[in-house]
Amino acid sequence: MQAPNPSVLVVGASGRFAGLVVPELVRRNATVRALVHDPENAEKARMLGASEVATGDLRNRRSLESAVEGVDGVFHIGPAFAPDEAAMGVAMVEAAAQAGVQKFVFSSVIQPTNTKLKNHASKVPVENALYSTTMEYTILHPANFMQNIAAAWPSVVEHGVFSEPFPKTAKVARVDYRDVAEVAAIALTEARLSYATIELCAGMHSREEIASMMGEELGRPVIAGKPTFAEWAANVPLPYNDLQMQSLARVYGHYALHGLGGNSLTLRAALGREPRSLRSFIRSLALQTAHAT
């Protein structure tokens, strides 16, 4: 039976993406226990709405066992491009199952079986681990996050160029992670998404189309740049080491050859409304810029 006010452990609750899940859970009367690696992030997690904070390490099984003790559900998202991401995710699944957790939501990736890409392949063992438990799992397959565009926005405003290291005409599926967070919260507080595997995409756009939207919302021209990966990486502050950057280069190489497909049907069904569009996301960035000047 679904707990009326479930307690949910949110992995990385102070982070850019899992941090969006916390207020969605609180809005649905869930009690959130944040799992943070750095104790200095505890206050940030509490400000987002977490009632409890557990300090732990995804590489330390004992700390995971302590973190999941007594919770009804777990939201898990792995650290991007970590070489042992799969092992960390499997350990969290095993700890949750052993503790008798009822629900587990895993933020995976769109097309996880595209195993040529390491950040996709690393999700498959975690999904497989969930299938071998009795937990009510929900597996989310989000497309490229619109929030990645937000990271590039200051440069767009300053230089009038939106650059990514693949062809301007390649169409890439994208999603606003706020919608992913809402689907995760629904899955952790209701029964209707139990055992679902859901592709989460709001639409597909080329960089030329995105630059055009940016220009229209800013009221001045924005062009679509096409740097090499090395040129792009040199101008974008990324917290990745050399091996992780190599994995990211393969992702963009795949986009160059094939784009990234996605369909909005299942996201629309899960939300019960239209997903947030890329146009609305860009409009909100432009409004923030206008208010700041």
Short mmCIF file of C-alpha atoms in Angstrom, two decimals:
data_model
loop_
_atom_site.label_atom_id
_atom_site.label_comp_id
_atom_site.label_asym_id
_atom_site.label_seq_id
_atom_site.Cartn_x
_atom_site.Cartn_y
_atom_site.Cartn_z
CA MET A 1 0.00 0.00 0.00
CA GLN A 2 1.28 3.47 -0.89
CA ALA A 3 2.32 5.49 2.17
CA PRO A 4 0.13 8.66 2.44
CA ASN A 5 3.14 10.82 3.36
CA PRO A 6 6.11 8.84 2.11
CA SER A 7 9.68 9.45 3.16
CA VAL A 8 12.07 9.63 0.21
CA LEU A 9 15.84 9.59 0.02
CA VAL A 10 17.07 11.91 -2.74
CA VAL A 11 20.59 11.19 -3.94
CA GLY A 12 22.56 14.38 -4.64
CA ALA A 13 19.73 16.54 -3.34
CA SER A 14 21.82 19.71 -3.38
CA GLY A 15 22.80 19.27 -7.03
CA ARG A 16 21.57 21.03 -10.17
CA PHE A 17 19.20 18.24 -11.16
CA ALA A 18 18.27 16.17 -8.10
CA GLY A 19 17.77 19.50 -6.32
CA LEU A 20 14.75 20.06 -8.58
CA VAL A 21 13.17 16.83 -7.33
CA VAL A 22 13.15 17.88 -3.67
CA PRO A 23 10.54 20.70 -3.86
CA GLU A 24 8.36 18.57 -6.15
CA LEU A 25 8.29 15.84 -3.50
CA VAL A 26 7.59 18.32 -0.70
CA ARG A 27 4.71 19.75 -2.76
CA ARG A 28 3.23 16.25 -2.71
CA ASN A 29 3.56 15.93 1.08
CA ALA A 30 6.60 13.68 1.03
CA THR A 31 9.29 13.93 3.67
CA VAL A 32 12.68 14.25 2.02
CA ARG A 33 15.94 12.90 3.34
CA ALA A 34 18.79 14.37 1.33
CA LEU A 35 21.92 12.34 0.62
CA VAL A 36 24.89 14.66 0.17
CA HIS A 37 28.56 13.85 -0.21
CA ASP A 38 29.86 17.13 1.19
CA PRO A 39 28.50 18.21 4.61
CA GLU A 40 28.81 21.81 3.43
CA ASN A 41 25.87 21.16 1.08
CA ALA A 42 23.52 20.15 3.90
CA GLU A 43 22.11 23.63 4.36
CA LYS A 44 21.43 23.98 0.64
CA ALA A 45 19.46 20.72 0.70
CA ARG A 46 17.44 21.96 3.68
CA MET A 47 16.68 25.23 1.90
CA LEU A 48 15.27 23.22 -1.01
CA GLY A 49 12.91 21.47 1.41
CA ALA A 50 14.74 18.45 2.83
CA SER A 51 13.74 17.65 6.41
CA GLU A 52 16.72 15.39 7.04
CA VAL A 53 20.23 15.25 5.66
CA ALA A 54 22.41 12.16 5.46
CA THR A 55 26.07 12.55 4.59
CA GLY A 56 27.34 9.62 2.59
CA ASP A 57 29.46 8.31 -0.22
CA LEU A 58 28.04 6.35 -3.16
CA ARG A 59 31.25 4.32 -3.11
CA ASN A 60 30.75 3.33 0.53
CA ARG A 61 28.13 0.59 0.90
CA ARG A 62 27.80 1.05 4.65
CA SER A 63 26.92 4.73 4.28
CA LEU A 64 24.27 3.81 1.70
CA GLU A 65 22.75 1.25 4.04
CA SER A 66 22.54 3.91 6.73
CA ALA A 67 21.04 6.48 4.33
CA VAL A 68 18.19 4.23 3.11
CA GLU A 69 17.21 2.97 6.55
CA GLY A 70 13.52 3.62 7.20
CA VAL A 71 12.63 5.39 3.93
CA ASP A 72 9.74 4.43 1.64
CA GLY A 73 11.36 5.52 -1.62
CA VAL A 74 14.64 6.44 -3.29
CA PHE A 75 15.41 8.83 -6.13
CA HIS A 76 18.77 8.08 -7.72
CA ILE A 77 20.76 9.94 -10.34
CA GLY A 78 24.38 9.00 -10.90
CA PRO A 79 27.32 11.42 -11.19
CA ALA A 80 27.76 12.26 -14.87
CA PHE A 81 30.61 10.50 -16.66
CA ALA A 82 32.04 8.94 -13.49
CA PRO A 83 33.92 5.77 -14.55
CA ASP A 84 32.28 3.75 -11.76
CA GLU A 85 28.79 5.24 -12.18
CA ALA A 86 27.28 1.80 -12.83
CA ALA A 87 28.80 0.26 -9.70
CA MET A 88 27.55 3.15 -7.56
CA GLY A 89 24.04 2.83 -8.96
CA VAL A 90 23.92 -0.94 -8.48
CA ALA A 91 25.13 -0.53 -4.88
CA MET A 92 22.31 1.95 -4.20
CA VAL A 93 19.73 -0.42 -5.70
CA GLU A 94 21.02 -3.32 -3.60
CA ALA A 95 21.09 -1.27 -0.39
CA ALA A 96 17.54 -0.04 -0.98
CA ALA A 97 16.20 -3.52 -1.74
CA GLN A 98 17.91 -4.98 1.32
CA ALA A 99 16.37 -2.25 3.50
CA GLY A 100 12.84 -2.99 2.26
CA VAL A 101 12.39 0.26 0.32
CA GLN A 102 9.09 0.21 -1.53
CA LYS A 103 9.72 2.54 -4.50
CA PHE A 104 12.85 3.35 -6.49
CA VAL A 105 13.05 5.97 -9.24
CA PHE A 106 16.16 5.94 -11.39
CA SER A 107 17.02 8.91 -13.59
CA SER A 108 18.73 7.03 -16.42
CA VAL A 109 19.22 8.40 -19.95
CA ILE A 110 17.41 8.32 -23.27
CA GLN A 111 18.53 5.34 -25.38
CA PRO A 112 20.57 3.57 -22.67
CA THR A 113 21.18 0.61 -24.99
CA ASN A 114 23.28 2.87 -27.22
CA THR A 115 26.24 1.32 -25.46
CA LYS A 116 28.85 2.89 -27.75
CA LEU A 117 28.40 5.89 -25.45
CA LYS A 118 29.82 5.19 -21.99
CA ASN A 119 27.43 7.50 -20.17
CA HIS A 120 24.56 5.54 -21.73
CA ALA A 121 26.08 2.09 -21.18
CA SER A 122 26.68 2.87 -17.50
CA LYS A 123 22.93 3.06 -16.92
CA VAL A 124 22.17 -0.47 -18.17
CA PRO A 125 23.54 -2.42 -15.15
CA VAL A 126 21.52 -0.20 -12.80
CA GLU A 127 18.33 -0.83 -14.76
CA ASN A 128 19.11 -4.56 -14.79
CA ALA A 129 19.63 -4.53 -11.03
CA LEU A 130 16.19 -2.99 -10.52
CA TYR A 131 14.54 -5.76 -12.53
CA SER A 132 15.93 -8.27 -10.03
CA THR A 133 14.27 -6.68 -6.99
CA THR A 134 10.73 -6.60 -5.64
CA MET A 135 10.74 -2.78 -5.41
CA GLU A 136 8.24 -0.74 -7.44
CA TYR A 137 10.73 0.80 -9.83
CA THR A 138 10.22 3.62 -12.31
CA ILE A 139 12.97 4.19 -14.86
CA LEU A 140 13.24 7.61 -16.46
CA HIS A 141 14.93 8.06 -19.86
CA PRO A 142 15.43 11.84 -20.16
CA ALA A 143 16.81 13.47 -23.29
CA ASN A 144 19.51 16.16 -23.29
CA PHE A 145 18.74 18.62 -20.48
CA MET A 146 17.63 22.15 -21.40
CA GLN A 147 19.52 23.28 -18.31
CA ASN A 148 22.73 22.69 -20.30
CA ILE A 149 21.64 25.60 -22.48
CA ALA A 150 21.26 27.75 -19.38
CA ALA A 151 24.91 27.12 -18.58
CA ALA A 152 25.85 28.61 -21.98
CA TRP A 153 23.40 31.52 -21.74
CA PRO A 154 25.77 34.21 -20.34
CA SER A 155 28.08 33.64 -23.31
CA VAL A 156 25.13 33.84 -25.70
CA VAL A 157 24.09 37.19 -24.22
CA GLU A 158 27.63 38.55 -24.34
CA HIS A 159 28.70 37.34 -27.77
CA GLY A 160 25.48 36.67 -29.67
CA VAL A 161 26.59 33.14 -30.54
CA PHE A 162 25.24 29.78 -29.36
CA SER A 163 27.87 27.11 -29.94
CA GLU A 164 27.93 23.35 -29.64
CA PRO A 165 30.57 21.06 -31.21
CA PHE A 166 28.41 19.31 -33.81
CA PRO A 167 26.62 20.43 -37.01
CA LYS A 168 24.15 23.29 -36.76
CA THR A 169 21.48 21.25 -38.53
CA ALA A 170 21.67 18.16 -36.27
CA LYS A 171 18.42 17.75 -34.34
CA VAL A 172 18.79 16.86 -30.67
CA ALA A 173 15.98 15.80 -28.33
CA ARG A 174 15.82 17.93 -25.19
CA VAL A 175 13.83 18.09 -21.97
CA ASP A 176 13.45 20.56 -19.12
CA TYR A 177 14.66 18.70 -16.03
CA ARG A 178 11.90 20.38 -14.02
CA ASP A 179 9.50 18.12 -15.93
CA VAL A 180 11.71 15.11 -15.19
CA ALA A 181 11.63 16.08 -11.51
CA GLU A 182 7.85 16.29 -11.58
CA VAL A 183 7.54 12.84 -13.15
CA ALA A 184 9.94 11.46 -10.53
CA ALA A 185 7.87 12.96 -7.72
CA ILE A 186 4.65 11.53 -9.18
CA ALA A 187 6.25 8.10 -9.37
CA LEU A 188 7.44 8.28 -5.75
CA THR A 189 4.11 9.47 -4.30
CA GLU A 190 1.53 7.73 -6.50
CA ALA A 191 0.99 4.26 -7.94
CA ARG A 192 0.23 5.07 -11.57
CA LEU A 193 3.85 5.13 -12.79
CA SER A 194 5.04 2.02 -10.96
CA TYR A 195 7.05 -0.36 -13.18
CA ALA A 196 7.05 2.18 -16.02
CA THR A 197 10.04 2.96 -18.21
CA ILE A 198 9.43 6.41 -19.62
CA GLU A 199 11.16 8.32 -22.42
CA LEU A 200 11.20 11.98 -21.42
CA CYS A 201 11.54 14.41 -24.31
CA ALA A 202 9.85 17.74 -25.07
CA GLY A 203 10.93 18.02 -28.71
CA MET A 204 13.82 17.95 -31.17
CA HIS A 205 15.56 21.08 -32.46
CA SER A 206 18.61 21.97 -34.48
CA ARG A 207 21.05 24.59 -33.21
CA GLU A 208 19.98 26.87 -36.05
CA GLU A 209 16.41 26.71 -34.73
CA ILE A 210 17.59 27.30 -31.16
CA ALA A 211 19.70 30.32 -32.14
CA SER A 212 16.70 31.75 -34.00
CA MET A 213 14.52 31.37 -30.88
CA MET A 214 17.22 33.00 -28.76
CA GLY A 215 17.43 35.95 -31.13
CA GLU A 216 13.67 36.42 -31.17
CA GLU A 217 13.43 36.33 -27.37
CA LEU A 218 16.42 38.65 -26.86
CA GLY A 219 15.34 41.01 -29.64
CA ARG A 220 18.73 40.89 -31.37
CA PRO A 221 20.51 38.44 -33.65
CA VAL A 222 22.03 35.21 -32.29
CA ILE A 223 23.99 32.98 -34.64
CA ALA A 224 24.65 29.27 -34.38
CA GLY A 225 28.36 28.57 -33.93
CA LYS A 226 30.10 25.33 -34.83
CA PRO A 227 33.41 25.05 -32.98
CA THR A 228 35.54 21.93 -32.88
CA PHE A 229 35.22 19.95 -29.67
CA ALA A 230 38.63 21.22 -28.51
CA GLU A 231 37.64 24.85 -29.18
CA TRP A 232 34.32 24.39 -27.42
CA ALA A 233 35.83 22.65 -24.38
CA ALA A 234 38.49 25.35 -24.01
CA ASN A 235 35.80 27.99 -23.57
CA VAL A 236 33.31 26.12 -21.42
CA PRO A 237 34.09 25.57 -17.72
CA LEU A 238 33.42 21.86 -17.19
CA PRO A 239 34.20 19.87 -14.01
CA TYR A 240 35.41 16.83 -15.94
CA ASN A 241 38.77 15.08 -16.10
CA ASP A 242 40.44 13.94 -19.33
CA LEU A 243 38.71 10.54 -19.44
CA GLN A 244 35.33 12.11 -18.82
CA MET A 245 35.97 14.69 -21.53
CA GLN A 246 36.76 11.86 -23.94
CA SER A 247 33.37 10.33 -23.15
CA LEU A 248 31.66 13.67 -23.73
CA ALA A 249 33.49 14.03 -27.06
CA ARG A 250 32.03 10.67 -28.15
CA VAL A 251 28.54 11.86 -27.23
CA TYR A 252 28.91 14.93 -29.42
CA GLY A 253 30.46 12.81 -32.15
CA HIS A 254 27.33 10.67 -32.12
CA TYR A 255 25.16 13.80 -32.37
CA ALA A 256 27.24 14.91 -35.35
CA LEU A 257 26.50 11.68 -37.21
CA HIS A 258 23.00 10.82 -36.04
CA GLY A 259 21.51 13.61 -33.91
CA LEU A 260 19.48 12.43 -30.92
CA GLY A 261 15.93 11.20 -31.44
CA GLY A 262 13.10 11.48 -28.96
CA ASN A 263 9.31 11.59 -28.73
CA SER A 264 7.18 13.67 -26.36
CA LEU A 265 4.24 11.24 -26.16
CA THR A 266 5.17 9.48 -22.91
CA LEU A 267 6.26 12.66 -21.11
CA ARG A 268 2.94 14.27 -21.99
CA ALA A 269 1.08 11.22 -20.69
CA ALA A 270 3.06 11.05 -17.45
CA LEU A 271 2.59 14.74 -16.69
CA GLY A 272 -1.03 14.95 -17.83
CA ARG A 273 -0.16 18.21 -19.61
CA GLU A 274 2.08 19.58 -22.34
CA PRO A 275 5.78 19.46 -21.44
CA ARG A 276 7.69 22.68 -20.96
CA SER A 277 8.90 23.72 -24.40
CA LEU A 278 12.37 24.84 -25.39
CA ARG A 279 10.86 28.14 -26.51
CA SER A 280 9.42 28.76 -23.02
CA PHE A 281 12.74 27.79 -21.44
CA ILE A 282 14.63 30.28 -23.59
CA ARG A 283 11.99 32.94 -22.93
CA SER A 284 12.52 32.56 -19.19
CA LEU A 285 16.27 33.00 -19.65
CA ALA A 286 15.70 36.15 -21.71
CA LEU A 287 13.33 37.56 -19.08
CA GLN A 288 15.92 36.97 -16.37
CA THR A 289 18.45 38.82 -18.48
CA ALA A 290 16.05 41.73 -19.00
CA HIS A 291 15.33 41.98 -15.28
CA ALA A 292 19.05 41.93 -14.46
CA THR A 293 19.81 44.94 -16.68
#
